[in-house]
Amino acid sequence: MEKIAVFGTGYVGLVTGACFVNAGHNVTCVDIDETKIERLKKGECPIVEKDLPVRIEKGVQSGNLSFTTNASLAVKNCKVIFIAVGTPTKKGSEEADLSAVFAVARTIQENADSSKIVIQKSTVPVGTGDEVEEILNSQIKSGEDRFFHVVVSNPEFLKEGRAIHDFEYPDRVVIGTNDKEAQRVMRKIYVPFMRTSDRMIFMSRPSAELTKVVANTMLAMRISAMNAITPLAEKFGADVTEVRRGIGTDSRIGTAFLFPGGATFGGSCFPKDVRALIAIMEESGMDAGIFKEVMEINHEQRMRFIGKILNYFEKGDITGKKIAVWGLSFKPGTDDVREAASFDVIRTILEKGGTVSVFDEHAKEIFRNEFGNVKGIEYCDDQYVTTKDADALVILTDAMEFRLLDLERLKKAMNKLVIFDGKNLHDPEEMSKEGAHYICMGRPFFNPKS
Ligand code: UGA
């Protein structure tokens, strides 16, 4: 068992803490937000993440998971300290705001009474590990090595909504450090998750930092490549979902992350990481053209989808039309709405004089907080209630409840059966047979049979 402190009780910190406790370690989660810590102490889970609440409850009951705002005590008690605080994009710039990471580093530096292994889990630009190590060791006088703190880069590859599973059954655990003692401790921490095979990959710290952004950029590139194909498929009457199956069976390509659609990628990771890679390349005087294109395609495709919605109506005039919108988060199973397609879609409809009636199982309240109770938007608790007297339905995530439609109910509720599917969930020909005017991306259009 290792005594571990985790700074930051967001998506990453909580999942990390809860999973380590489940594997037999002792974890103290630290945060500056007192209200959040109080809730966690009571066993309440502040975020929507499958299986996390039970892990937290079990951990607290076992006595091996505790929550505190007392950073200095946590630093003194634990040799191993994870930094998992937020690194949002700075307002009005493309840069990541690293102030929370540096603040934790200073807290460790001020309170440590022995050498620590500090593990950087927050997603940060390449080279941040050097800066953190500098802060941590800033008081060391030359020749004195008593409290030398080592910084390890250990990026996370968790998918929101599947984070617990991804943590406990990882494809790989990337550990960036050349320090032998840190390598030994990291091995000990992660060994419970390596029962079937050793998937720990040791490398240098900059390599690990780069691995994180490159992994997300590669996945985003696959999606953008497929999105870029959709206008061509539409032009020649091809179906991009057939192409996806055709290429995905090639074992060199594989089927994952090849789903195109109008509700293009969002979330806190892909957009941020691709931008971070572009920024660091440009700062270094390199050409990031290929990666810039990934972001541009993502934006253009989203706009093309919105254009299809507007253009359906005569002269693109959506004034007075009611549009039902399903799916507000950037993907199902989470309440995270960061960079979600819903913002662009809903904002445009409202700006153009339409109204929206929206549904999302988890993200309604968070979206309402972000977007506001502005005129023209109605928040519903039932997906079908949104469609009452609606002129069109827009689907923005591939949530399970959107994959099969109660068409009879939709026909009764809506003014006309018009569906814009941003996730290509349904068969265009089947939908036309049902009398639906069904529009998606990169697939043939069939006139509705009335
Ligand atoms: C992503 C990565 O998948 C994780 O490995 C990584 O650790 C994480 O970012 C992170 O950096 O923290 P996540 O952002 O939770 O995880 O979500 P994904 O499931 O990867 O989806 C990202 C976006 O791409 C979503 O908006 C999703 O709808 C979209 N997507 C995904 C597509 O449009 N098409 C696809 O084929 C797949």
CSV table of C-alpha atoms and ligand atoms in Angstrom, one decimal:
chain,number,residue,atom,x,y,z
A,1,MET,CA,0.0,0.0,0.0
A,2,GLU,CA,1.2,3.5,-0.8
A,3,LYS,CA,0.0,6.7,0.9
A,4,ILE,CA,-1.0,9.0,-1.9
A,5,ALA,CA,-2.2,12.6,-2.0
A,6,VAL,CA,-4.2,13.8,-5.0
A,7,PHE,CA,-4.6,17.6,-5.5
A,8,GLY,CA,-7.7,18.5,-7.4
A,9,THR,CA,-11.1,16.7,-7.1
A,10,GLY,CA,-12.3,17.2,-10.7
A,11,TYR,CA,-13.0,14.4,-13.2
A,12,VAL,CA,-9.4,13.3,-13.3
A,13,GLY,CA,-8.5,13.7,-9.6
A,14,LEU,CA,-11.6,12.0,-8.2
A,15,VAL,CA,-11.3,9.0,-10.6
A,16,THR,CA,-7.6,8.6,-9.9
A,17,GLY,CA,-8.2,8.8,-6.1
A,18,ALA,CA,-11.2,6.5,-6.1
A,19,CYS,CA,-9.5,3.8,-8.3
A,20,PHE,CA,-6.2,3.8,-6.3
A,21,VAL,CA,-8.2,3.3,-3.1
A,22,ASN,CA,-10.2,0.5,-4.7
A,23,ALA,CA,-6.8,-1.1,-5.6
A,24,GLY,CA,-5.7,-1.0,-1.9
A,25,HIS,CA,-3.9,2.3,-1.6
A,26,ASN,CA,-4.6,5.0,0.9
A,27,VAL,CA,-5.6,8.3,-0.7
A,28,THR,CA,-6.1,11.8,0.6
A,29,CYS,CA,-7.9,14.1,-2.0
A,30,VAL,CA,-7.1,17.7,-1.5
A,31,ASP,CA,-9.1,20.7,-2.9
A,32,ILE,CA,-9.4,24.4,-2.1
A,33,ASP,CA,-13.2,24.3,-2.6
A,34,GLU,CA,-14.5,23.8,0.9
A,35,THR,CA,-18.1,23.1,-0.2
A,36,LYS,CA,-17.0,20.4,-2.6
A,37,ILE,CA,-14.8,18.8,0.1
A,38,GLU,CA,-17.7,18.8,2.6
A,39,ARG,CA,-20.0,17.1,0.1
A,40,LEU,CA,-17.4,14.5,-0.7
A,41,LYS,CA,-16.8,13.8,3.0
A,42,LYS,CA,-20.5,12.9,3.2
A,43,GLY,CA,-20.0,10.4,0.3
A,44,GLU,CA,-21.7,12.7,-2.3
A,45,CYS,CA,-20.2,12.6,-5.8
A,46,PRO,CA,-20.2,16.1,-7.4
A,47,ILE,CA,-19.9,14.9,-11.0
A,48,VAL,CA,-21.7,12.5,-13.3
A,49,GLU,CA,-19.3,9.5,-13.9
A,50,LYS,CA,-20.4,5.9,-14.1
A,51,ASP,CA,-19.4,3.8,-11.1
A,52,LEU,CA,-17.6,6.7,-9.4
A,53,PRO,CA,-20.2,7.3,-6.6
A,54,VAL,CA,-20.0,3.6,-5.4
A,55,ARG,CA,-16.2,3.8,-5.5
A,56,ILE,CA,-16.2,7.0,-3.4
A,57,GLU,CA,-18.7,5.6,-0.9
A,58,LYS,CA,-16.8,2.3,-0.5
A,59,GLY,CA,-13.5,4.2,-0.1
A,60,VAL,CA,-14.8,6.5,2.5
A,61,GLN,CA,-16.3,3.6,4.5
A,62,SER,CA,-13.0,1.7,4.3
A,63,GLY,CA,-11.2,4.6,5.9
A,64,ASN,CA,-8.7,4.6,3.0
A,65,LEU,CA,-10.2,7.6,1.2
A,66,SER,CA,-10.3,11.0,2.8
A,67,PHE,CA,-11.0,14.5,1.6
A,68,THR,CA,-9.4,17.6,3.0
A,69,THR,CA,-8.7,21.3,2.4
A,70,ASN,CA,-5.6,21.0,4.6
A,71,ALA,CA,-2.9,20.8,1.9
A,72,SER,CA,0.1,21.1,4.3
A,73,LEU,CA,-0.9,18.0,6.3
A,74,ALA,CA,-1.5,16.0,3.1
A,75,VAL,CA,1.9,17.0,1.8
A,76,LYS,CA,3.6,16.0,5.0
A,77,ASN,CA,1.8,12.7,5.2
A,78,CYS,CA,2.3,11.5,1.7
A,79,LYS,CA,5.5,10.7,-0.3
A,80,VAL,CA,3.6,10.4,-3.5
A,81,ILE,CA,1.6,13.4,-4.7
A,82,PHE,CA,-0.5,13.7,-7.8
A,83,ILE,CA,-1.3,17.0,-9.4
A,84,ALA,CA,-4.7,16.7,-11.1
A,85,VAL,CA,-6.0,20.3,-11.0
A,86,GLY,CA,-7.7,22.1,-13.9
A,87,THR,CA,-5.7,23.6,-16.7
A,88,PRO,CA,-8.5,25.5,-18.7
A,89,THR,CA,-7.7,27.5,-21.8
A,90,LYS,CA,-7.0,31.1,-20.7
A,91,LYS,CA,-9.9,33.5,-21.6
A,92,GLY,CA,-9.2,35.3,-24.9
A,93,SER,CA,-6.2,33.2,-25.8
A,94,GLU,CA,-5.2,29.7,-26.9
A,95,GLU,CA,-2.9,29.1,-24.0
A,96,ALA,CA,-3.5,26.8,-21.1
A,97,ASP,CA,-3.9,28.5,-17.7
A,98,LEU,CA,-1.3,26.7,-15.5
A,99,SER,CA,-1.7,28.9,-12.4
A,100,ALA,CA,-3.4,26.1,-10.4
A,101,VAL,CA,-0.6,23.6,-11.2
A,102,PHE,CA,2.0,26.1,-10.2
A,103,ALA,CA,0.1,26.9,-7.0
A,104,VAL,CA,0.1,23.3,-6.0
A,105,ALA,CA,3.8,23.0,-6.7
A,106,ARG,CA,4.4,26.0,-4.4
A,107,THR,CA,2.3,24.5,-1.7
A,108,ILE,CA,4.3,21.3,-1.9
A,109,GLN,CA,7.6,23.2,-1.9
A,110,GLU,CA,6.5,25.2,1.2
A,111,ASN,CA,5.2,22.3,3.2
A,112,ALA,CA,7.4,19.3,2.3
A,113,ASP,CA,9.6,17.9,5.1
A,114,SER,CA,11.0,15.1,3.0
A,115,SER,CA,11.6,14.3,-0.6
A,116,LYS,CA,8.5,13.8,-2.7
A,117,ILE,CA,7.5,12.2,-5.9
A,118,VAL,CA,5.3,14.6,-7.6
A,119,ILE,CA,3.2,13.2,-10.5
A,120,GLN,CA,1.8,15.6,-13.1
A,121,LYS,CA,-1.5,14.3,-14.3
A,122,SER,CA,-3.2,17.5,-15.4
A,123,THR,CA,-2.9,18.0,-19.1
A,124,VAL,CA,-0.2,20.5,-19.6
A,125,PRO,CA,2.0,21.9,-22.5
A,126,VAL,CA,5.2,20.0,-23.2
A,127,GLY,CA,8.0,21.3,-20.9
A,128,THR,CA,5.7,22.1,-17.9
A,129,GLY,CA,7.3,19.3,-15.9
A,130,ASP,CA,10.6,21.2,-16.0
A,131,GLU,CA,8.9,24.4,-14.7
A,132,VAL,CA,7.1,22.4,-11.9
A,133,GLU,CA,10.4,20.8,-10.9
A,134,GLU,CA,12.1,24.2,-10.8
A,135,ILE,CA,9.4,25.6,-8.4
A,136,LEU,CA,9.6,22.5,-6.2
A,137,ASN,CA,13.3,22.7,-5.8
A,138,SER,CA,13.6,26.5,-5.8
A,139,GLN,CA,14.8,26.7,-2.2
A,140,ILE,CA,17.5,24.1,-2.5
A,141,LYS,CA,20.9,25.7,-2.1
A,142,SER,CA,23.6,24.4,-4.3
A,143,GLY,CA,25.2,21.3,-2.8
A,144,GLU,CA,22.1,20.5,-0.7
A,145,ASP,CA,20.1,17.6,-2.0
A,146,ARG,CA,18.1,16.6,1.1
A,147,PHE,CA,14.6,17.4,-0.1
A,148,PHE,CA,15.0,17.0,-3.9
A,149,HIS,CA,11.6,16.5,-5.3
A,150,VAL,CA,11.2,14.5,-8.6
A,151,VAL,CA,8.5,15.3,-11.1
A,152,VAL,CA,7.0,12.5,-13.1
A,153,SER,CA,4.6,13.0,-16.1
A,154,ASN,CA,1.8,10.5,-16.0
A,155,PRO,CA,-0.8,11.6,-18.5
A,156,GLU,CA,-4.3,10.2,-18.3
A,157,PHE,CA,-6.2,8.6,-21.2
A,158,LEU,CA,-9.6,8.4,-19.6
A,159,LYS,CA,-12.8,8.8,-21.6
A,160,GLU,CA,-15.5,10.7,-19.7
A,161,GLY,CA,-18.4,8.3,-19.0
A,162,ARG,CA,-16.0,5.3,-19.1
A,163,ALA,CA,-13.3,6.8,-16.9
A,164,ILE,CA,-13.4,4.2,-14.1
A,165,HIS,CA,-13.2,1.4,-16.6
A,166,ASP,CA,-10.4,3.1,-18.5
A,167,PHE,CA,-8.4,3.6,-15.3
A,168,GLU,CA,-8.8,0.1,-14.1
A,169,TYR,CA,-8.3,-1.6,-17.4
A,170,PRO,CA,-5.9,0.8,-19.2
A,171,ASP,CA,-4.5,0.1,-22.7
A,172,ARG,CA,-1.3,1.5,-21.3
A,173,VAL,CA,0.1,3.6,-18.5
A,174,VAL,CA,2.6,6.1,-19.7
A,175,ILE,CA,5.2,7.1,-17.1
A,176,GLY,CA,7.6,9.8,-17.9
A,177,THR,CA,10.7,9.9,-15.7
A,178,ASN,CA,14.3,8.7,-15.8
A,179,ASP,CA,14.6,8.6,-12.0
A,180,LYS,CA,15.0,5.0,-10.8
A,181,GLU,CA,13.3,5.4,-7.4
A,182,ALA,CA,10.3,7.2,-9.0
A,183,GLN,CA,10.0,4.4,-11.6
A,184,ARG,CA,10.0,1.8,-8.8
A,185,VAL,CA,7.3,3.7,-6.9
A,186,MET,CA,5.2,4.2,-10.0
A,187,ARG,CA,5.4,0.5,-10.8
A,188,LYS,CA,4.2,-0.3,-7.3
A,189,ILE,CA,1.3,2.1,-7.5
A,190,TYR,CA,0.0,0.8,-10.8
A,191,VAL,CA,0.8,-2.9,-10.5
A,192,PRO,CA,-2.8,-3.8,-9.4
A,193,PHE,CA,-4.1,-2.8,-12.8
A,194,MET,CA,-1.5,-4.9,-14.7
A,195,ARG,CA,-2.7,-8.4,-13.8
A,196,THR,CA,-3.1,-9.7,-17.3
A,197,SER,CA,-0.1,-8.1,-18.8
A,198,ASP,CA,2.4,-5.3,-18.0
A,199,ARG,CA,1.2,-2.3,-20.0
A,200,MET,CA,3.4,0.3,-18.2
A,201,ILE,CA,5.5,2.2,-20.7
A,202,PHE,CA,8.4,4.1,-19.2
A,203,MET,CA,9.9,7.0,-21.1
A,204,SER,CA,11.5,10.4,-20.6
A,205,ARG,CA,9.3,13.2,-19.1
A,206,PRO,CA,9.1,15.3,-22.3
A,207,SER,CA,8.2,12.1,-24.3
A,208,ALA,CA,5.3,11.4,-21.9
A,209,GLU,CA,4.1,15.0,-22.1
A,210,LEU,CA,4.1,14.8,-25.8
A,211,THR,CA,2.5,11.4,-25.9
A,212,LYS,CA,-0.6,12.8,-24.3
A,213,VAL,CA,-1.3,15.6,-26.8
A,214,VAL,CA,-0.3,13.5,-29.8
A,215,ALA,CA,-2.7,10.7,-28.8
A,216,ASN,CA,-5.6,13.1,-28.6
A,217,THR,CA,-4.5,14.8,-31.8
A,218,MET,CA,-4.3,11.5,-33.7
A,219,LEU,CA,-7.8,10.6,-32.6
A,220,ALA,CA,-9.2,14.0,-33.5
A,221,MET,CA,-7.4,13.7,-36.9
A,222,ARG,CA,-9.2,10.5,-37.7
A,223,ILE,CA,-12.6,12.1,-37.0
A,224,SER,CA,-11.7,15.2,-39.1
A,225,ALA,CA,-10.5,13.0,-41.9
A,226,MET,CA,-13.8,11.2,-42.0
A,227,ASN,CA,-15.7,14.5,-41.7
A,228,ALA,CA,-13.7,15.9,-44.6
A,229,ILE,CA,-14.9,12.9,-46.7
A,230,THR,CA,-18.6,13.6,-46.1
A,231,PRO,CA,-19.2,16.3,-48.8
A,232,LEU,CA,-17.6,14.0,-51.3
A,233,ALA,CA,-19.7,11.1,-50.3
A,234,GLU,CA,-22.8,13.3,-50.6
A,235,LYS,CA,-21.7,14.4,-54.1
A,236,PHE,CA,-21.3,10.9,-55.4
A,237,GLY,CA,-24.1,9.2,-53.6
A,238,ALA,CA,-21.8,7.2,-51.4
A,239,ASP,CA,-22.6,6.4,-47.8
A,240,VAL,CA,-19.8,7.4,-45.4
A,241,THR,CA,-21.0,4.8,-42.8
A,242,GLU,CA,-20.4,2.1,-45.4
A,243,VAL,CA,-17.0,3.5,-46.2
A,244,ARG,CA,-16.2,3.5,-42.4
A,245,ARG,CA,-17.0,-0.2,-42.2
A,246,GLY,CA,-15.1,-0.8,-45.4
A,247,ILE,CA,-11.9,0.7,-44.1
A,248,GLY,CA,-12.3,-0.1,-40.4
A,249,THR,CA,-12.0,-3.8,-41.1
A,250,ASP,CA,-8.4,-3.2,-42.2
A,251,SER,CA,-6.6,-4.1,-39.0
A,252,ARG,CA,-4.1,-1.3,-39.7
A,253,ILE,CA,-6.9,1.2,-39.5
A,254,GLY,CA,-9.5,-0.2,-37.1
A,255,THR,CA,-13.0,1.0,-36.5
A,256,ALA,CA,-12.7,3.4,-33.5
A,257,PHE,CA,-12.9,7.2,-33.9
A,258,LEU,CA,-14.1,7.2,-37.5
A,259,PHE,CA,-17.6,8.3,-36.8
A,260,PRO,CA,-18.3,11.5,-38.8
A,261,GLY,CA,-21.3,13.7,-38.2
A,262,GLY,CA,-22.5,17.3,-37.9
A,263,ALA,CA,-22.2,17.3,-34.1
A,264,THR,CA,-18.4,17.4,-34.4
A,265,PHE,CA,-15.9,16.7,-31.6
A,266,GLY,CA,-16.0,18.8,-28.5
A,267,GLY,CA,-15.2,18.3,-24.8
A,268,SER,CA,-12.4,19.6,-22.7
A,269,CYS,CA,-9.7,17.4,-24.3
A,270,PHE,CA,-9.6,17.2,-28.1
A,271,PRO,CA,-10.0,20.9,-28.9
A,272,LYS,CA,-7.6,21.9,-26.1
A,273,ASP,CA,-4.9,19.4,-26.9
A,274,VAL,CA,-4.9,19.9,-30.7
A,275,ARG,CA,-4.7,23.7,-30.1
A,276,ALA,CA,-1.9,23.1,-27.6
A,277,LEU,CA,0.1,21.1,-30.1
A,278,ILE,CA,-0.4,23.8,-32.7
A,279,ALA,CA,0.7,26.5,-30.3
A,280,ILE,CA,3.8,24.7,-29.2
A,281,MET,CA,4.8,24.0,-32.8
A,282,GLU,CA,4.3,27.5,-33.9
A,283,GLU,CA,6.1,28.9,-30.9
A,284,SER,CA,9.0,26.7,-31.9
A,285,GLY,CA,8.9,28.1,-35.4
A,286,MET,CA,7.4,24.9,-37.0
A,287,ASP,CA,4.6,24.5,-39.5
A,288,ALA,CA,1.5,23.0,-37.7
A,289,GLY,CA,-0.6,23.2,-40.9
A,290,ILE,CA,-1.8,19.6,-40.8
A,291,PHE,CA,-3.1,20.0,-37.2
A,292,LYS,CA,-4.6,23.4,-37.9
A,293,GLU,CA,-6.6,21.7,-40.6
A,294,VAL,CA,-8.0,19.2,-38.0
A,295,MET,CA,-9.6,22.1,-36.1
A,296,GLU,CA,-10.8,23.9,-39.2
A,297,ILE,CA,-12.5,20.8,-40.6
A,298,ASN,CA,-14.2,20.3,-37.2
A,299,HIS,CA,-15.6,23.8,-37.3
A,300,GLU,CA,-16.5,23.8,-40.9
A,301,GLN,CA,-18.4,20.5,-40.7
A,302,ARG,CA,-20.4,21.8,-37.7
A,303,MET,CA,-21.3,24.9,-39.6
A,304,ARG,CA,-22.2,22.9,-42.7
A,305,PHE,CA,-24.6,20.9,-40.5
A,306,ILE,CA,-26.1,24.1,-39.1
A,307,GLY,CA,-26.4,25.4,-42.7
A,308,LYS,CA,-28.4,22.2,-43.6
A,309,ILE,CA,-30.9,23.0,-40.7
A,310,LEU,CA,-31.4,26.6,-41.8
A,311,ASN,CA,-31.5,25.8,-45.5
A,312,TYR,CA,-34.3,23.4,-45.1
A,313,PHE,CA,-36.7,26.3,-44.3
A,314,GLU,CA,-37.8,28.5,-47.1
A,315,LYS,CA,-35.1,31.1,-47.9
A,316,GLY,CA,-33.2,29.9,-44.8
A,317,ASP,CA,-35.8,31.7,-42.7
A,318,ILE,CA,-36.2,29.9,-39.4
A,319,THR,CA,-38.2,32.8,-37.7
A,320,GLY,CA,-40.9,31.5,-35.5
A,321,LYS,CA,-40.0,27.9,-36.0
A,322,LYS,CA,-39.7,25.6,-33.0
A,323,ILE,CA,-36.7,23.2,-33.1
A,324,ALA,CA,-36.4,20.3,-30.6
A,325,VAL,CA,-32.8,19.6,-29.7
A,326,TRP,CA,-31.7,16.3,-28.1
A,327,GLY,CA,-28.2,16.1,-26.5
A,328,LEU,CA,-26.5,19.1,-24.9
A,329,SER,CA,-23.3,17.5,-23.6
A,330,PHE,CA,-20.3,17.0,-25.9
A,331,LYS,CA,-21.0,13.2,-25.7
A,332,PRO,CA,-23.4,10.9,-23.8
A,333,GLY,CA,-23.0,9.7,-20.2
A,334,THR,CA,-21.5,13.0,-19.0
A,335,ASP,CA,-22.8,16.4,-17.9
A,336,ASP,CA,-19.7,18.1,-19.5
A,337,VAL,CA,-20.9,20.7,-22.0
A,338,ARG,CA,-17.5,22.2,-22.9
A,339,GLU,CA,-17.1,23.0,-26.6
A,340,ALA,CA,-20.3,20.9,-27.3
A,341,ALA,CA,-22.0,21.3,-30.7
A,342,SER,CA,-25.2,22.2,-28.8
A,343,PHE,CA,-23.9,25.8,-28.1
A,344,ASP,CA,-23.3,26.6,-31.8
A,345,VAL,CA,-26.6,24.9,-33.0
A,346,ILE,CA,-28.8,26.5,-30.3
A,347,ARG,CA,-27.2,30.0,-30.5
A,348,THR,CA,-27.6,30.1,-34.3
A,349,ILE,CA,-31.3,29.0,-34.2
A,350,LEU,CA,-32.1,31.6,-31.5
A,351,GLU,CA,-30.1,34.4,-33.3
A,352,LYS,CA,-32.1,33.6,-36.5
A,353,GLY,CA,-35.4,34.0,-34.7
A,354,GLY,CA,-36.3,30.4,-34.0
A,355,THR,CA,-37.1,28.8,-30.6
A,356,VAL,CA,-35.7,25.6,-29.1
A,357,SER,CA,-36.9,23.0,-26.8
A,358,VAL,CA,-34.1,21.0,-25.4
A,359,PHE,CA,-33.4,17.7,-23.6
A,360,ASP,CA,-30.4,16.0,-22.1
A,361,GLU,CA,-30.4,13.3,-19.4
A,362,HIS,CA,-27.4,14.6,-17.5
A,363,ALA,CA,-26.4,18.0,-18.8
A,364,LYS,CA,-29.5,20.1,-18.7
A,365,GLU,CA,-28.7,22.1,-15.6
A,366,ILE,CA,-25.1,22.7,-16.4
A,367,PHE,CA,-26.1,23.8,-19.9
A,368,ARG,CA,-28.7,26.1,-18.4
A,369,ASN,CA,-26.0,27.6,-16.1
A,370,GLU,CA,-23.7,28.2,-19.0
A,371,PHE,CA,-26.1,29.3,-21.6
A,372,GLY,CA,-28.7,31.0,-19.4
A,373,ASN,CA,-32.5,31.1,-19.3
A,374,VAL,CA,-32.5,33.2,-22.4
A,375,LYS,CA,-35.7,34.0,-24.3
A,376,GLY,CA,-36.7,31.3,-26.8
A,377,ILE,CA,-35.2,28.3,-25.0
A,378,GLU,CA,-37.3,25.7,-23.1
A,379,TYR,CA,-35.7,23.1,-20.9
A,380,CYS,CA,-37.6,19.7,-20.8
A,381,ASP,CA,-37.2,16.6,-18.7
A,382,ASP,CA,-38.6,14.3,-21.3
A,383,GLN,CA,-37.1,13.9,-24.8
A,384,TYR,CA,-40.5,13.5,-26.5
A,385,VAL,CA,-42.0,16.5,-24.7
A,386,THR,CA,-39.5,18.7,-26.6
A,387,THR,CA,-41.1,17.6,-29.9
A,388,LYS,CA,-44.6,18.9,-29.2
A,389,ASP,CA,-45.5,21.2,-32.2
A,390,ALA,CA,-41.9,21.2,-33.3
A,391,ASP,CA,-40.9,22.0,-36.9
A,392,ALA,CA,-37.8,19.9,-36.7
A,393,LEU,CA,-35.8,17.6,-34.4
A,394,VAL,CA,-32.0,17.9,-34.1
A,395,ILE,CA,-30.0,15.1,-32.6
A,396,LEU,CA,-26.6,16.0,-31.3
A,397,THR,CA,-25.2,13.0,-29.3
A,398,ASP,CA,-25.3,9.3,-29.8
A,399,ALA,CA,-27.0,8.6,-26.4
A,400,MET,CA,-28.7,5.2,-26.2
A,401,GLU,CA,-32.1,6.8,-25.9
A,402,PHE,CA,-31.7,8.5,-29.3
A,403,ARG,CA,-30.8,5.4,-31.3
A,404,LEU,CA,-34.3,4.0,-31.6
A,405,LEU,CA,-37.0,6.5,-32.3
A,406,ASP,CA,-40.7,6.2,-31.4
A,407,LEU,CA,-41.7,7.5,-34.8
A,408,GLU,CA,-45.4,7.2,-34.2
A,409,ARG,CA,-45.0,9.5,-31.2
A,410,LEU,CA,-42.9,11.9,-33.2
A,411,LYS,CA,-45.4,12.0,-36.0
A,412,LYS,CA,-48.2,12.8,-33.6
A,413,ALA,CA,-46.2,15.4,-31.7
A,414,MET,CA,-44.4,17.3,-34.5
A,415,ASN,CA,-45.8,19.7,-37.1
A,416,LYS,CA,-43.9,17.7,-39.7
A,417,LEU,CA,-41.5,14.8,-39.3
A,418,VAL,CA,-38.2,16.5,-40.0
A,419,ILE,CA,-35.0,15.2,-38.4
A,420,PHE,CA,-31.5,16.5,-38.6
A,421,ASP,CA,-29.2,13.8,-37.2
A,422,GLY,CA,-25.8,15.2,-36.2
A,423,LYS,CA,-24.6,11.7,-35.3
A,424,ASN,CA,-25.7,9.6,-38.3
A,425,LEU,CA,-27.7,7.2,-36.1
A,426,HIS,CA,-30.5,6.2,-38.4
A,427,ASP,CA,-30.9,4.7,-41.9
A,428,PRO,CA,-31.8,7.4,-44.4
A,429,GLU,CA,-33.8,5.1,-46.6
A,430,GLU,CA,-35.8,3.5,-43.7
A,431,MET,CA,-36.5,7.0,-42.4
A,432,SER,CA,-37.8,8.2,-45.8
A,433,LYS,CA,-40.1,5.1,-45.9
A,434,GLU,CA,-41.5,6.3,-42.6
A,435,GLY,CA,-42.3,9.6,-44.2
A,436,ALA,CA,-39.4,11.5,-42.5
A,437,HIS,CA,-37.5,14.2,-44.1
A,438,TYR,CA,-34.2,12.9,-42.7
A,439,ILE,CA,-30.9,14.7,-43.1
A,440,CYS,CA,-27.5,13.6,-41.8
A,441,MET,CA,-23.9,14.0,-43.0
A,442,GLY,CA,-22.2,12.1,-45.8
A,443,ARG,CA,-25.1,9.8,-46.7
A,444,PRO,CA,-27.6,9.8,-49.5
A,445,PHE,CA,-30.9,11.7,-49.1
A,446,PHE,CA,-34.2,10.0,-49.9
A,447,ASN,CA,-37.3,11.9,-50.5
A,448,PRO,CA,-39.9,11.1,-47.8
A,449,LYS,CA,-42.6,8.8,-48.9
A,450,SER,CA,-45.9,10.2,-47.7
B,1,UGA,C1,-10.6,11.9,-24.9
B,1,UGA,C2,-9.7,10.7,-25.2
B,1,UGA,O1,-10.5,9.7,-25.8
B,1,UGA,C3,-9.1,10.1,-23.9
B,1,UGA,O2,-8.2,9.0,-24.3
B,1,UGA,C4,-8.3,11.2,-23.2
B,1,UGA,O3,-7.7,10.8,-22.1
B,1,UGA,C5,-9.2,12.3,-22.9
B,1,UGA,O4,-9.8,12.9,-24.1
B,1,UGA,C6,-8.5,13.4,-22.2
B,1,UGA,O5,-7.5,14.0,-22.8
B,1,UGA,O6,-8.7,13.6,-21.0
B,1,UGA,P1,-13.1,12.4,-24.0
B,1,UGA,O7,-12.8,13.8,-24.4
B,1,UGA,O8,-13.7,12.1,-22.7
B,1,UGA,O9,-11.7,11.5,-24.1
B,1,UGA,O10,-14.1,11.9,-25.1
B,1,UGA,P2,-14.0,11.0,-26.4
B,1,UGA,O11,-14.9,9.8,-26.2
B,1,UGA,O12,-12.7,10.7,-26.9
B,1,UGA,O13,-14.8,11.9,-27.5
B,1,UGA,C7,-14.3,13.2,-27.9
B,1,UGA,C8,-15.2,13.8,-28.8
B,1,UGA,O14,-15.1,13.3,-30.1
B,1,UGA,C9,-16.7,13.8,-28.5
B,1,UGA,O15,-17.3,15.0,-28.8
B,1,UGA,C10,-17.3,12.7,-29.4
B,1,UGA,O16,-18.6,12.9,-29.8
B,1,UGA,C11,-16.4,12.9,-30.7
B,1,UGA,N1,-16.2,11.7,-31.5
B,1,UGA,C12,-15.6,10.6,-31.1
B,1,UGA,C13,-16.7,11.8,-32.8
B,1,UGA,O17,-17.2,12.9,-33.3
B,1,UGA,N2,-16.5,10.7,-33.7
B,1,UGA,C14,-15.9,9.6,-33.2
B,1,UGA,O18,-15.7,8.6,-34.0
B,1,UGA,C15,-15.5,9.5,-31.9
